[in-house]
């Protein structure tokens, strides 16, 4: 059973960098054909995919976030992290780390099968 657990500060000041870590158990983040994503949900809004890091360590981001997110990983700890720069109150949301299943034949997304419980982030001075 794969489990994901987010950790990080629940309160960040405007203009600072938000850093969250996802610890994965029950499976390796380097296993083929899984990508590791960050998704958030703001109050009254739908889910927003922020970016992912592949099993090879490549990263891709949602262009609408204008180069603010950065995703890294620590394979020795089986963790991946989100860093979001220059936060504003609009970045307040519940942040989820998620496993995304990838088709071996064309690397298309099959779906997201495991989610962390989510962590609430507030942006306020």
Short mmCIF file of N, CA, C and O in Angstrom, two decimals:
data_model
loop_
_atom_site.label_atom_id
_atom_site.label_comp_id
_atom_site.label_asym_id
_atom_site.label_seq_id
_atom_site.Cartn_x
_atom_site.Cartn_y
_atom_site.Cartn_z
N UNK A 1 0.85 -1.19 0.00
CA UNK A 1 0.00 0.00 0.00
C UNK A 1 0.89 1.25 0.00
O UNK A 1 1.67 1.46 0.91
N UNK A 2 0.73 2.06 -1.01
CA UNK A 2 1.51 3.29 -1.10
C UNK A 2 0.85 4.35 -0.23
O UNK A 2 -0.38 4.51 -0.23
N UNK A 3 1.66 5.07 0.51
CA UNK A 3 1.16 6.17 1.31
C UNK A 3 2.01 7.41 1.07
O UNK A 3 3.24 7.31 0.92
N UNK A 4 1.34 8.56 1.03
CA UNK A 4 2.03 9.83 0.86
C UNK A 4 1.63 10.74 2.01
O UNK A 4 0.46 10.79 2.40
N UNK A 5 2.60 11.46 2.53
CA UNK A 5 2.35 12.34 3.67
C UNK A 5 3.03 13.67 3.45
O UNK A 5 4.26 13.75 3.35
N UNK A 6 2.22 14.73 3.42
CA UNK A 6 2.77 16.07 3.28
C UNK A 6 3.22 16.61 4.63
O UNK A 6 2.62 16.29 5.67
N UNK A 7 4.24 17.45 4.61
CA UNK A 7 4.67 18.15 5.82
C UNK A 7 5.23 19.50 5.42
O UNK A 7 5.73 19.69 4.30
N UNK A 8 5.13 20.43 6.36
CA UNK A 8 5.62 21.77 6.11
C UNK A 8 4.84 22.78 6.92
O UNK A 8 3.88 22.43 7.61
N UNK A 9 5.23 24.04 6.86
CA UNK A 9 4.56 25.08 7.65
C UNK A 9 3.15 25.34 7.16
O UNK A 9 2.89 25.33 5.95
N UNK A 10 2.28 25.60 8.09
CA UNK A 10 0.91 25.91 7.73
C UNK A 10 0.69 27.39 7.47
O UNK A 10 -0.35 27.78 6.93
N UNK A 11 1.68 28.21 7.81
CA UNK A 11 1.55 29.66 7.67
C UNK A 11 2.81 30.21 7.02
O UNK A 11 3.93 29.93 7.48
N UNK A 12 2.62 30.98 5.96
CA UNK A 12 3.73 31.59 5.24
C UNK A 12 3.40 33.07 5.05
O UNK A 12 2.24 33.42 4.80
N UNK A 13 4.42 33.91 5.10
CA UNK A 13 4.19 35.34 4.91
C UNK A 13 4.25 35.69 3.42
O UNK A 13 4.97 35.05 2.65
N UNK A 14 3.50 36.70 3.03
CA UNK A 14 3.55 37.14 1.62
C UNK A 14 4.97 37.45 1.19
O UNK A 14 5.78 37.97 1.97
N UNK A 15 5.27 37.11 -0.04
CA UNK A 15 6.57 37.30 -0.71
C UNK A 15 7.60 36.23 -0.33
O UNK A 15 8.65 36.14 -0.96
N UNK A 16 7.32 35.41 0.68
CA UNK A 16 8.25 34.36 1.07
C UNK A 16 8.08 33.12 0.19
O UNK A 16 7.22 33.07 -0.68
N UNK A 17 8.95 32.15 0.42
CA UNK A 17 8.87 30.89 -0.32
C UNK A 17 8.22 29.82 0.55
O UNK A 17 8.62 29.60 1.69
N UNK A 18 7.21 29.19 -0.03
CA UNK A 18 6.55 28.05 0.63
C UNK A 18 7.30 26.77 0.28
O UNK A 18 7.57 26.53 -0.91
N UNK A 19 7.64 25.99 1.29
CA UNK A 19 8.31 24.71 1.05
C UNK A 19 7.54 23.59 1.74
O UNK A 19 7.32 23.65 2.95
N UNK A 20 7.15 22.61 0.96
CA UNK A 20 6.45 21.43 1.47
C UNK A 20 7.20 20.17 1.05
O UNK A 20 7.77 20.13 -0.04
N UNK A 21 7.15 19.17 1.90
CA UNK A 21 7.80 17.90 1.61
C UNK A 21 6.76 16.79 1.61
O UNK A 21 5.84 16.80 2.42
N UNK A 22 6.92 15.85 0.70
CA UNK A 22 6.08 14.67 0.65
C UNK A 22 6.94 13.44 0.89
O UNK A 22 7.89 13.19 0.15
N UNK A 23 6.59 12.70 1.93
CA UNK A 23 7.29 11.46 2.23
C UNK A 23 6.47 10.30 1.73
O UNK A 23 5.27 10.19 2.04
N UNK A 24 7.10 9.46 0.91
CA UNK A 24 6.40 8.34 0.28
C UNK A 24 6.84 7.03 0.94
O UNK A 24 8.04 6.80 1.14
N UNK A 25 5.88 6.20 1.26
CA UNK A 25 6.17 4.87 1.79
C UNK A 25 5.40 3.83 1.00
O UNK A 25 4.37 4.13 0.38
N UNK A 26 5.93 2.61 0.97
CA UNK A 26 5.26 1.54 0.25
C UNK A 26 5.59 1.49 -1.22
O UNK A 26 5.02 0.68 -1.96
N UNK A 27 6.48 2.35 -1.67
CA UNK A 27 6.88 2.37 -3.08
C UNK A 27 7.96 3.41 -3.28
O UNK A 27 8.00 4.40 -2.55
N UNK A 28 8.81 3.17 -4.27
CA UNK A 28 9.93 4.08 -4.52
C UNK A 28 9.57 5.15 -5.54
O UNK A 28 8.89 4.88 -6.53
N UNK A 29 10.06 6.36 -5.31
CA UNK A 29 9.80 7.46 -6.25
C UNK A 29 10.63 7.31 -7.53
O UNK A 29 10.47 8.09 -8.46
N UNK A 30 11.51 6.33 -7.57
CA UNK A 30 12.29 6.09 -8.79
C UNK A 30 11.75 4.92 -9.60
O UNK A 30 12.34 4.54 -10.62
N UNK A 31 10.65 4.34 -9.15
CA UNK A 31 10.05 3.22 -9.90
C UNK A 31 9.51 3.71 -11.23
O UNK A 31 8.83 4.74 -11.30
N UNK A 32 9.78 2.92 -12.26
CA UNK A 32 9.32 3.31 -13.61
C UNK A 32 7.83 3.55 -13.67
O UNK A 32 7.03 2.86 -13.03
N UNK A 33 7.49 4.59 -14.49
CA UNK A 33 6.13 4.86 -14.91
C UNK A 33 5.24 5.44 -13.81
O UNK A 33 4.01 5.31 -13.87
N UNK A 34 5.89 6.10 -12.86
CA UNK A 34 5.13 6.90 -11.92
C UNK A 34 5.73 8.30 -11.88
O UNK A 34 6.96 8.46 -11.80
N UNK A 35 4.87 9.29 -11.94
CA UNK A 35 5.28 10.66 -11.72
C UNK A 35 4.73 11.09 -10.37
O UNK A 35 3.71 10.57 -9.90
N UNK A 36 5.36 12.07 -9.77
CA UNK A 36 5.01 12.51 -8.42
C UNK A 36 4.64 13.99 -8.48
O UNK A 36 5.49 14.83 -8.79
N UNK A 37 3.39 14.26 -8.20
CA UNK A 37 2.80 15.56 -8.48
C UNK A 37 2.45 16.33 -7.21
O UNK A 37 2.27 15.75 -6.13
N UNK A 38 2.31 17.62 -7.41
CA UNK A 38 1.71 18.51 -6.40
C UNK A 38 0.45 19.11 -7.00
O UNK A 38 0.47 19.61 -8.14
N UNK A 39 -0.62 19.04 -6.23
CA UNK A 39 -1.92 19.55 -6.64
C UNK A 39 -2.45 20.39 -5.47
O UNK A 39 -2.24 20.05 -4.32
N UNK A 40 -3.12 21.47 -5.77
CA UNK A 40 -3.69 22.28 -4.70
C UNK A 40 -5.14 22.62 -4.99
O UNK A 40 -5.59 22.56 -6.13
N UNK A 41 -5.85 22.96 -3.92
CA UNK A 41 -7.23 23.38 -4.04
C UNK A 41 -7.46 24.59 -3.15
O UNK A 41 -7.36 24.49 -1.92
N UNK A 42 -7.78 25.70 -3.78
CA UNK A 42 -8.09 26.92 -3.05
C UNK A 42 -9.56 26.94 -2.69
O UNK A 42 -10.37 26.28 -3.35
N UNK A 43 -9.93 27.73 -1.68
CA UNK A 43 -11.34 27.80 -1.28
C UNK A 43 -12.24 28.19 -2.45
O UNK A 43 -11.98 29.17 -3.15
N UNK A 44 -13.24 27.41 -2.69
CA UNK A 44 -14.20 27.72 -3.74
C UNK A 44 -13.72 27.43 -5.15
O UNK A 44 -14.41 27.75 -6.12
N UNK A 45 -12.54 26.84 -5.28
CA UNK A 45 -11.99 26.56 -6.61
C UNK A 45 -11.76 25.07 -6.78
O UNK A 45 -11.75 24.30 -5.83
N UNK A 46 -11.52 24.69 -8.02
CA UNK A 46 -11.24 23.29 -8.31
C UNK A 46 -9.80 22.94 -8.05
O UNK A 46 -8.99 23.77 -7.60
N UNK A 47 -9.46 21.72 -8.35
CA UNK A 47 -8.10 21.26 -8.18
C UNK A 47 -7.19 21.87 -9.25
O UNK A 47 -7.58 21.96 -10.41
N UNK A 48 -5.99 22.24 -8.83
CA UNK A 48 -5.02 22.82 -9.75
C UNK A 48 -3.74 22.01 -9.70
O UNK A 48 -3.10 21.92 -8.65
N UNK A 49 -3.37 21.43 -10.83
CA UNK A 49 -2.11 20.71 -10.92
C UNK A 49 -0.99 21.73 -11.02
O UNK A 49 -1.00 22.64 -11.85
N UNK A 50 0.03 21.58 -10.15
CA UNK A 50 1.11 22.55 -10.10
C UNK A 50 2.36 22.07 -10.85
O UNK A 50 3.10 22.88 -11.42
N UNK A 51 2.60 20.79 -10.81
CA UNK A 51 3.78 20.26 -11.48
C UNK A 51 4.09 18.87 -10.99
O UNK A 51 3.44 18.37 -10.06
N UNK A 52 5.06 18.22 -11.64
CA UNK A 52 5.47 16.90 -11.17
C UNK A 52 6.94 16.66 -11.45
O UNK A 52 7.58 17.38 -12.22
N UNK A 53 7.44 15.64 -10.77
CA UNK A 53 8.79 15.17 -11.02
C UNK A 53 8.68 13.71 -11.43
O UNK A 53 7.93 12.94 -10.83
N UNK A 54 9.37 13.34 -12.48
CA UNK A 54 9.24 11.99 -13.01
C UNK A 54 10.14 11.01 -12.26
O UNK A 54 10.99 11.42 -11.45
N UNK A 55 9.97 9.74 -12.57
CA UNK A 55 10.81 8.74 -11.94
C UNK A 55 12.27 8.90 -12.34
O UNK A 55 13.17 8.43 -11.65
N UNK A 56 12.51 9.63 -13.44
CA UNK A 56 13.88 9.91 -13.87
C UNK A 56 14.42 11.19 -13.22
O UNK A 56 15.60 11.50 -13.38
N UNK A 57 13.57 11.95 -12.57
CA UNK A 57 14.00 13.20 -11.97
C UNK A 57 13.76 14.44 -12.81
O UNK A 57 14.18 15.53 -12.45
N UNK A 58 13.06 14.27 -13.93
CA UNK A 58 12.72 15.43 -14.77
C UNK A 58 11.53 16.15 -14.16
O UNK A 58 10.68 15.51 -13.53
N UNK A 59 11.45 17.45 -14.37
CA UNK A 59 10.35 18.22 -13.80
C UNK A 59 9.57 18.96 -14.87
O UNK A 59 10.13 19.38 -15.88
N UNK A 60 8.26 19.09 -14.62
CA UNK A 60 7.36 19.82 -15.51
C UNK A 60 6.41 20.62 -14.63
O UNK A 60 5.98 20.14 -13.58
N UNK A 61 6.08 21.82 -15.09
CA UNK A 61 5.26 22.71 -14.27
C UNK A 61 4.08 23.27 -15.05
O UNK A 61 4.10 23.36 -16.27
N UNK A 62 3.07 23.67 -14.31
CA UNK A 62 1.92 24.34 -14.88
C UNK A 62 2.35 25.73 -15.34
O UNK A 62 2.77 26.54 -14.50
N UNK A 63 2.24 26.04 -16.62
CA UNK A 63 2.71 27.35 -17.11
C UNK A 63 1.99 28.53 -16.46
O UNK A 63 2.56 29.63 -16.38
N UNK A 64 0.78 28.30 -16.00
CA UNK A 64 0.02 29.41 -15.41
C UNK A 64 0.65 29.91 -14.11
O UNK A 64 0.34 31.01 -13.65
N UNK A 65 1.55 29.12 -13.53
CA UNK A 65 2.19 29.53 -12.29
C UNK A 65 3.47 30.32 -12.52
O UNK A 65 4.16 30.69 -11.56
N UNK A 66 3.77 30.58 -13.77
CA UNK A 66 4.80 31.56 -14.14
C UNK A 66 6.15 31.33 -13.46
O UNK A 66 6.71 32.23 -12.84
N UNK A 67 6.65 30.14 -13.55
CA UNK A 67 8.00 29.79 -13.08
C UNK A 67 8.18 29.93 -11.58
O UNK A 67 9.31 29.97 -11.09
N UNK A 68 7.13 30.04 -10.82
CA UNK A 68 7.28 30.14 -9.36
C UNK A 68 7.51 28.81 -8.66
O UNK A 68 8.19 28.77 -7.63
N UNK A 69 6.94 27.70 -9.13
CA UNK A 69 7.18 26.46 -8.42
C UNK A 69 8.51 25.79 -8.84
O UNK A 69 8.97 25.95 -9.97
N UNK A 70 9.05 25.05 -7.90
CA UNK A 70 10.23 24.24 -8.17
C UNK A 70 10.05 22.95 -7.39
O UNK A 70 9.74 22.98 -6.19
N UNK A 71 10.21 21.82 -8.05
CA UNK A 71 10.04 20.52 -7.40
C UNK A 71 11.38 19.81 -7.39
O UNK A 71 12.08 19.75 -8.42
N UNK A 72 11.73 19.29 -6.24
CA UNK A 72 12.99 18.56 -6.08
C UNK A 72 12.70 17.22 -5.44
O UNK A 72 11.57 16.95 -5.02
N UNK A 73 13.73 16.36 -5.37
CA UNK A 73 13.54 15.08 -4.71
C UNK A 73 14.81 14.67 -3.97
O UNK A 73 15.91 15.13 -4.30
N UNK A 74 14.62 13.82 -2.97
CA UNK A 74 15.72 13.21 -2.23
C UNK A 74 15.46 11.70 -2.28
O UNK A 74 14.65 11.19 -1.51
N UNK A 75 16.12 11.03 -3.18
CA UNK A 75 15.85 9.61 -3.36
C UNK A 75 16.30 8.78 -2.16
O UNK A 75 15.73 7.72 -1.91
N UNK A 76 17.29 9.27 -1.40
CA UNK A 76 17.75 8.52 -0.23
C UNK A 76 16.68 8.49 0.86
O UNK A 76 16.64 7.56 1.68
N UNK A 77 15.83 9.50 0.87
CA UNK A 77 14.75 9.57 1.86
C UNK A 77 13.39 9.22 1.26
O UNK A 77 12.38 9.21 1.96
N UNK A 78 13.38 8.97 -0.04
CA UNK A 78 12.12 8.71 -0.75
C UNK A 78 11.12 9.85 -0.56
O UNK A 78 9.95 9.63 -0.23
N UNK A 79 11.61 11.04 -0.76
CA UNK A 79 10.80 12.25 -0.58
C UNK A 79 10.89 13.13 -1.84
O UNK A 79 11.89 13.11 -2.55
N UNK A 80 9.86 13.91 -2.06
CA UNK A 80 9.95 14.98 -3.04
C UNK A 80 9.33 16.22 -2.42
O UNK A 80 8.53 16.14 -1.48
N UNK A 81 9.75 17.37 -2.92
CA UNK A 81 9.39 18.63 -2.27
C UNK A 81 8.91 19.65 -3.28
O UNK A 81 9.29 19.63 -4.45
N UNK A 82 8.07 20.54 -2.79
CA UNK A 82 7.59 21.68 -3.57
C UNK A 82 8.11 22.95 -2.93
O UNK A 82 8.02 23.13 -1.71
N UNK A 83 8.66 23.83 -3.76
CA UNK A 83 9.05 25.16 -3.31
C UNK A 83 8.31 26.15 -4.21
O UNK A 83 8.45 26.10 -5.43
N UNK A 84 7.52 27.02 -3.61
CA UNK A 84 6.75 28.01 -4.36
C UNK A 84 7.20 29.39 -3.92
O UNK A 84 7.03 29.77 -2.76
N UNK A 85 7.78 30.14 -4.84
CA UNK A 85 8.36 31.43 -4.49
C UNK A 85 7.32 32.54 -4.55
O UNK A 85 6.27 32.42 -5.17
N UNK A 86 7.64 33.64 -3.88
CA UNK A 86 6.85 34.87 -3.95
C UNK A 86 5.37 34.63 -3.72
O UNK A 86 4.52 35.03 -4.53
N UNK A 87 5.04 33.97 -2.62
CA UNK A 87 3.63 33.63 -2.38
C UNK A 87 2.81 34.88 -2.10
O UNK A 87 3.31 35.90 -1.58
N UNK A 88 1.55 34.80 -2.46
CA UNK A 88 0.56 35.84 -2.17
C UNK A 88 -0.63 35.16 -1.48
O UNK A 88 -0.72 33.94 -1.46
N UNK A 89 -1.57 35.94 -0.97
CA UNK A 89 -2.75 35.33 -0.36
C UNK A 89 -3.51 34.40 -1.31
O UNK A 89 -4.21 33.49 -0.86
N UNK A 90 -3.35 34.61 -2.62
CA UNK A 90 -4.02 33.73 -3.58
C UNK A 90 -3.42 32.32 -3.59
O UNK A 90 -4.02 31.41 -4.17
N UNK A 91 -2.26 32.14 -2.98
CA UNK A 91 -1.65 30.81 -2.90
C UNK A 91 -2.15 30.02 -1.70
O UNK A 91 -1.75 28.85 -1.52
N UNK A 92 -3.00 30.61 -0.88
CA UNK A 92 -3.57 29.87 0.24
C UNK A 92 -4.46 28.76 -0.30
O UNK A 92 -5.32 28.99 -1.15
N UNK A 93 -4.21 27.55 0.19
CA UNK A 93 -4.92 26.39 -0.37
C UNK A 93 -4.58 25.16 0.46
O UNK A 93 -3.71 25.21 1.34
N UNK A 94 -5.27 24.08 0.16
CA UNK A 94 -4.86 22.76 0.65
C UNK A 94 -3.95 22.17 -0.43
O UNK A 94 -4.34 22.11 -1.61
N UNK A 95 -2.77 21.78 -0.03
CA UNK A 95 -1.78 21.24 -0.97
C UNK A 95 -1.69 19.74 -0.78
O UNK A 95 -1.57 19.24 0.34
N UNK A 96 -1.75 19.03 -1.91
CA UNK A 96 -1.70 17.57 -1.91
C UNK A 96 -0.49 17.08 -2.70
O UNK A 96 -0.18 17.63 -3.78
N UNK A 97 0.16 16.04 -2.22
CA UNK A 97 1.11 15.33 -3.06
C UNK A 97 0.41 14.06 -3.55
O UNK A 97 -0.39 13.44 -2.84
N UNK A 98 0.72 13.71 -4.79
CA UNK A 98 -0.07 12.71 -5.50
C UNK A 98 0.83 11.83 -6.36
O UNK A 98 1.80 12.33 -6.95
N UNK A 99 0.49 10.57 -6.48
CA UNK A 99 1.17 9.70 -7.43
C UNK A 99 0.36 9.63 -8.72
O UNK A 99 -0.85 9.40 -8.70
N UNK A 100 1.06 9.83 -9.81
CA UNK A 100 0.43 9.81 -11.13
C UNK A 100 0.95 8.60 -11.91
O UNK A 100 2.15 8.38 -12.00
N UNK A 101 0.05 7.85 -12.47
CA UNK A 101 0.42 6.66 -13.23
C UNK A 101 0.59 7.03 -14.69
O UNK A 101 -0.24 7.75 -15.27
N UNK A 102 1.68 6.53 -15.28
CA UNK A 102 2.04 6.88 -16.65
C UNK A 102 2.02 5.63 -17.53
O UNK A 102 2.49 4.57 -17.12
N UNK A 103 1.47 5.78 -18.73
CA UNK A 103 1.46 4.67 -19.67
C UNK A 103 2.86 4.44 -20.21
O UNK A 103 3.53 5.37 -20.64
N UNK A 104 3.29 3.19 -20.21
CA UNK A 104 4.65 2.87 -20.63
C UNK A 104 4.88 3.14 -22.11
O UNK A 104 5.98 3.45 -22.53
N UNK A 105 3.82 3.02 -22.95
CA UNK A 105 4.01 3.10 -24.38
C UNK A 105 4.10 4.50 -24.93
O UNK A 105 4.74 4.74 -25.96
N UNK A 106 3.49 5.48 -24.22
CA UNK A 106 3.58 6.85 -24.75
C UNK A 106 3.72 7.91 -23.67
O UNK A 106 3.63 9.11 -23.96
N UNK A 107 3.96 7.49 -22.44
CA UNK A 107 4.15 8.41 -21.30
C UNK A 107 2.96 9.33 -21.05
O UNK A 107 3.11 10.39 -20.42
N UNK A 108 1.80 8.95 -21.52
CA UNK A 108 0.61 9.74 -21.22
C UNK A 108 0.13 9.41 -19.82
O UNK A 108 0.41 8.33 -19.28
N UNK A 109 -0.60 10.34 -19.23
CA UNK A 109 -1.10 10.13 -17.87
C UNK A 109 -2.31 9.20 -17.90
O UNK A 109 -3.26 9.41 -18.64
N UNK A 110 -2.27 8.19 -17.04
CA UNK A 110 -3.40 7.28 -16.91
C UNK A 110 -4.32 7.75 -15.80
O UNK A 110 -5.54 7.53 -15.85
N UNK A 111 -3.77 8.42 -14.81
CA UNK A 111 -4.58 8.93 -13.71
C UNK A 111 -3.76 9.06 -12.46
O UNK A 111 -2.58 8.71 -12.42
N UNK A 112 -4.37 9.58 -11.42
CA UNK A 112 -3.71 9.77 -10.13
C UNK A 112 -4.32 8.79 -9.15
O UNK A 112 -5.54 8.85 -8.89
N UNK A 113 -3.50 7.87 -8.64
CA UNK A 113 -4.08 6.79 -7.86
C UNK A 113 -3.88 6.90 -6.34
O UNK A 113 -4.66 6.31 -5.58
N UNK A 114 -2.87 7.59 -5.89
CA UNK A 114 -2.66 7.74 -4.46
C UNK A 114 -2.45 9.21 -4.12
O UNK A 114 -1.66 9.90 -4.79
N UNK A 115 -3.14 9.66 -3.07
CA UNK A 115 -3.08 11.04 -2.64
C UNK A 115 -2.67 11.10 -1.17
O UNK A 115 -3.05 10.23 -0.38
N UNK A 116 -1.93 12.17 -0.83
CA UNK A 116 -1.73 12.44 0.57
C UNK A 116 -3.01 13.01 1.17
O UNK A 116 -3.97 13.29 0.44
N UNK A 117 -3.03 13.19 2.47
CA UNK A 117 -4.24 13.70 3.12
C UNK A 117 -4.41 15.19 2.90
O UNK A 117 -5.50 15.73 3.12
N UNK A 118 -3.37 15.87 2.45
CA UNK A 118 -3.44 17.30 2.20
C UNK A 118 -2.99 18.10 3.41
O UNK A 118 -3.15 17.68 4.55
N UNK A 119 -2.42 19.25 3.13
CA UNK A 119 -1.99 20.14 4.20
C UNK A 119 -2.45 21.56 3.88
O UNK A 119 -2.28 22.05 2.76
N UNK A 120 -3.05 22.20 4.85
CA UNK A 120 -3.58 23.56 4.68
C UNK A 120 -2.45 24.56 4.79
O UNK A 120 -1.66 24.53 5.75
N UNK A 121 -2.39 25.47 3.84
CA UNK A 121 -1.40 26.55 3.88
C UNK A 121 -2.14 27.88 3.86
O UNK A 121 -3.00 28.11 3.00
N UNK A 122 -1.80 28.73 4.79
CA UNK A 122 -2.34 30.09 4.87
C UNK A 122 -1.22 31.07 4.57
O UNK A 122 -0.08 30.87 5.00
N UNK A 123 -1.54 32.12 3.83
CA UNK A 123 -0.56 33.16 3.52
C UNK A 123 -1.02 34.45 4.19
O UNK A 123 -2.05 35.01 3.82
N UNK A 124 -0.25 34.88 5.16
CA UNK A 124 -0.64 36.06 5.92
C UNK A 124 0.57 36.63 6.64
O UNK A 124 1.45 35.89 7.07
N UNK A 125 0.57 37.94 6.78
CA UNK A 125 1.66 38.58 7.53
C UNK A 125 1.31 38.65 9.01
O UNK A 125 2.14 39.10 9.82
#
